[in-house]
mmCIF file of C-alpha atoms in Angstrom:
data_model
loop_
_atom_site.group_PDB
_atom_site.id
_atom_site.type_symbol
_atom_site.label_atom_id
_atom_site.label_comp_id
_atom_site.label_asym_id
_atom_site.label_seq_id
_atom_site.Cartn_x
_atom_site.Cartn_y
_atom_site.Cartn_z
ATOM 1 C CA GLN A 1 -16.872 -3.486 -21.867
ATOM 2 C CA VAL A 2 -15.167 -5.623 -19.251
ATOM 3 C CA GLN A 3 -11.513 -5.368 -18.279
ATOM 4 C CA LEU A 4 -9.387 -8.457 -18.912
ATOM 5 C CA VAL A 5 -5.958 -9.370 -17.559
ATOM 6 C CA GLU A 6 -4.038 -12.402 -18.862
ATOM 7 C CA SER A 7 -1.278 -14.239 -17.041
ATOM 8 C CA GLY A 8 0.576 -17.543 -17.138
ATOM 9 C CA GLY A 9 2.635 -17.174 -20.294
ATOM 10 C CA GLY A 10 6.268 -18.156 -20.453
ATOM 11 C CA LEU A 11 8.875 -20.404 -22.009
ATOM 12 C CA VAL A 12 8.211 -24.133 -22.215
ATOM 13 C CA GLN A 13 9.822 -27.082 -23.975
ATOM 14 C CA ALA A 14 8.019 -28.790 -26.853
ATOM 15 C CA GLY A 15 5.680 -31.444 -25.503
ATOM 16 C CA GLY A 16 5.223 -29.587 -22.254
ATOM 17 C CA SER A 17 2.209 -27.842 -20.768
ATOM 18 C CA LEU A 18 1.204 -24.352 -19.756
ATOM 19 C CA ARG A 19 -1.975 -22.854 -18.297
ATOM 20 C CA LEU A 20 -3.069 -19.335 -19.119
ATOM 21 C CA SER A 21 -5.477 -17.388 -16.922
ATOM 22 C CA CYS A 22 -7.764 -14.475 -17.735
ATOM 23 C CA ALA A 23 -9.278 -12.471 -14.894
ATOM 24 C CA ALA A 24 -12.386 -10.544 -15.931
ATOM 25 C CA SER A 25 -14.032 -7.579 -14.214
ATOM 26 C CA GLY A 26 -17.436 -8.917 -15.183
ATOM 27 C CA ARG A 27 -19.255 -11.467 -17.281
ATOM 28 C CA THR A 28 -20.432 -11.350 -20.877
ATOM 29 C CA PHE A 29 -21.935 -14.123 -22.965
ATOM 30 C CA THR A 30 -18.720 -15.616 -24.320
ATOM 31 C CA MET A 31 -15.018 -15.632 -23.469
ATOM 32 C CA GLY A 32 -12.344 -16.497 -26.000
ATOM 33 C CA TRP A 33 -8.627 -16.933 -26.523
ATOM 34 C CA PHE A 34 -6.782 -15.695 -29.598
ATOM 35 C CA ARG A 35 -3.120 -15.737 -30.578
ATOM 36 C CA GLN A 36 -0.969 -13.670 -32.891
ATOM 37 C CA VAL A 37 2.522 -13.827 -34.367
ATOM 38 C CA PRO A 38 4.303 -11.025 -36.275
ATOM 39 C CA GLY A 39 3.023 -10.623 -39.822
ATOM 40 C CA LYS A 40 -0.113 -12.676 -39.313
ATOM 41 C CA GLU A 41 -3.709 -11.973 -38.401
ATOM 42 C CA ARG A 42 -4.895 -12.595 -34.879
ATOM 43 C CA GLU A 43 -6.123 -16.193 -34.854
ATOM 44 C CA PHE A 44 -9.019 -17.701 -32.950
ATOM 45 C CA VAL A 45 -7.954 -20.463 -30.562
ATOM 46 C CA ALA A 46 -10.829 -21.335 -28.231
ATOM 47 C CA ALA A 47 -14.052 -19.988 -26.745
ATOM 48 C CA ILE A 48 -16.422 -20.831 -23.918
ATOM 49 C CA SER A 49 -19.826 -19.586 -22.781
ATOM 50 C CA TRP A 50 -20.191 -18.386 -19.187
ATOM 51 C CA ILE A 51 -23.516 -20.179 -18.861
ATOM 52 C CA GLY A 52 -23.469 -23.812 -19.919
ATOM 53 C CA GLY A 53 -19.775 -23.960 -20.714
ATOM 54 C CA SER A 54 -20.097 -24.797 -24.420
ATOM 55 C CA THR A 55 -16.627 -24.857 -25.975
ATOM 56 C CA TYR A 56 -15.166 -24.258 -29.430
ATOM 57 C CA TYR A 57 -11.631 -24.824 -30.735
ATOM 58 C CA VAL A 58 -9.603 -24.166 -33.835
ATOM 59 C CA ASP A 59 -8.673 -27.447 -35.530
ATOM 60 C CA SER A 60 -4.948 -27.073 -34.877
ATOM 61 C CA VAL A 61 -5.376 -27.235 -31.081
ATOM 62 C CA LYS A 62 -8.174 -29.782 -30.746
ATOM 63 C CA GLY A 63 -7.161 -32.573 -28.406
ATOM 64 C CA ARG A 64 -4.298 -30.515 -26.976
ATOM 65 C CA PHE A 65 -5.856 -27.341 -25.566
ATOM 66 C CA SER A 66 -8.769 -27.085 -23.156
ATOM 67 C CA ILE A 67 -10.678 -23.936 -22.216
ATOM 68 C CA SER A 68 -12.526 -23.740 -18.908
ATOM 69 C CA ARG A 69 -14.024 -21.173 -16.566
ATOM 70 C CA ASP A 70 -14.495 -20.547 -12.858
ATOM 71 C CA ASN A 71 -17.732 -18.582 -12.615
ATOM 72 C CA ALA A 72 -17.225 -17.725 -8.949
ATOM 73 C CA ARG A 73 -13.895 -16.046 -9.702
ATOM 74 C CA ASN A 74 -14.806 -14.602 -13.129
ATOM 75 C CA THR A 75 -11.725 -16.313 -14.495
ATOM 76 C CA VAL A 76 -11.188 -18.233 -17.729
ATOM 77 C CA TYR A 77 -8.326 -20.654 -18.289
ATOM 78 C CA LEU A 78 -6.588 -22.132 -21.300
ATOM 79 C CA GLN A 79 -4.814 -25.388 -20.490
ATOM 80 C CA MET A 80 -2.260 -26.061 -23.217
ATOM 81 C CA ASN A 81 -0.781 -29.550 -23.442
ATOM 82 C CA SER A 82 1.562 -31.205 -25.943
ATOM 83 C CA LEU A 83 2.821 -27.788 -26.947
ATOM 84 C CA LYS A 84 4.555 -27.363 -30.292
ATOM 85 C CA PRO A 85 6.946 -24.654 -31.504
ATOM 86 C CA GLU A 86 4.215 -23.453 -33.871
ATOM 87 C CA ASP A 87 2.091 -22.598 -30.821
ATOM 88 C CA THR A 88 4.529 -19.779 -30.062
ATOM 89 C CA ALA A 89 2.605 -16.500 -30.087
ATOM 90 C CA VAL A 90 1.176 -13.727 -27.979
ATOM 91 C CA TYR A 91 -2.065 -15.032 -26.517
ATOM 92 C CA TYR A 92 -4.981 -12.681 -25.904
ATOM 93 C CA CYS A 93 -8.088 -13.115 -23.809
ATOM 94 C CA ALA A 94 -11.275 -11.599 -25.233
ATOM 95 C CA ALA A 95 -14.893 -11.056 -24.211
ATOM 96 C CA SER A 96 -17.947 -11.134 -26.462
ATOM 97 C CA PRO A 97 -21.307 -9.530 -25.655
ATOM 98 C CA THR A 98 -23.098 -12.080 -27.786
ATOM 99 C CA ILE A 99 -22.997 -15.658 -29.070
ATOM 100 C CA VAL A 100 -22.593 -14.631 -32.698
ATOM 101 C CA ALA A 101 -19.263 -14.799 -34.568
ATOM 102 C CA ILE A 102 -17.390 -16.080 -31.526
ATOM 103 C CA THR A 103 -14.691 -17.674 -33.688
ATOM 104 C CA THR A 104 -13.738 -14.351 -35.293
ATOM 105 C CA LYS A 105 -12.146 -11.157 -33.979
ATOM 106 C CA GLY A 106 -15.223 -9.147 -34.899
ATOM 107 C CA GLY A 107 -17.319 -11.015 -32.375
ATOM 108 C CA TYR A 108 -15.407 -9.559 -29.421
ATOM 109 C CA ASN A 109 -15.308 -6.035 -28.022
ATOM 110 C CA SER A 110 -12.974 -6.400 -25.022
ATOM 111 C CA TRP A 111 -9.345 -7.544 -25.128
ATOM 112 C CA GLY A 112 -6.597 -8.231 -22.634
ATOM 113 C CA GLN A 113 -3.028 -6.986 -22.962
ATOM 114 C CA GLY A 114 -1.652 -10.322 -24.141
ATOM 115 C CA THR A 115 0.786 -12.816 -22.664
ATOM 116 C CA GLN A 116 3.762 -14.311 -24.509
ATOM 117 C CA VAL A 117 3.995 -18.072 -24.972
ATOM 118 C CA THR A 118 7.238 -19.451 -26.372
ATOM 119 C CA VAL A 119 7.714 -23.147 -27.120
ATOM 120 C CA SER A 120 11.252 -24.348 -27.719
ATOM 121 C CA SER A 121 12.252 -27.397 -29.754
#
């Protein structure tokens, strides 16, 4: 499995923007972003394919978040705009060896360490 390192988290005011980065040691079929808060299951946020760049989003972030990739740098980004307090969570980058079940945790076999995103009112 590939090694993943997230960065770019921090504290931002509601309505503001933040961009997360995920540096990968190699490429798989699909890269995704998940988030988790205490007491809840890790939630799918967005995914993108390395080839073609097809994207997928959870309904709650559609129109606000955008996932992209830089193939030359093996880096995936999550641009988060119009942030809301309910977006507060630890965000994790993940890599999938396939194109199946890319909106669920089970579809991924490599995970980053997580980066905290806090949105204040």
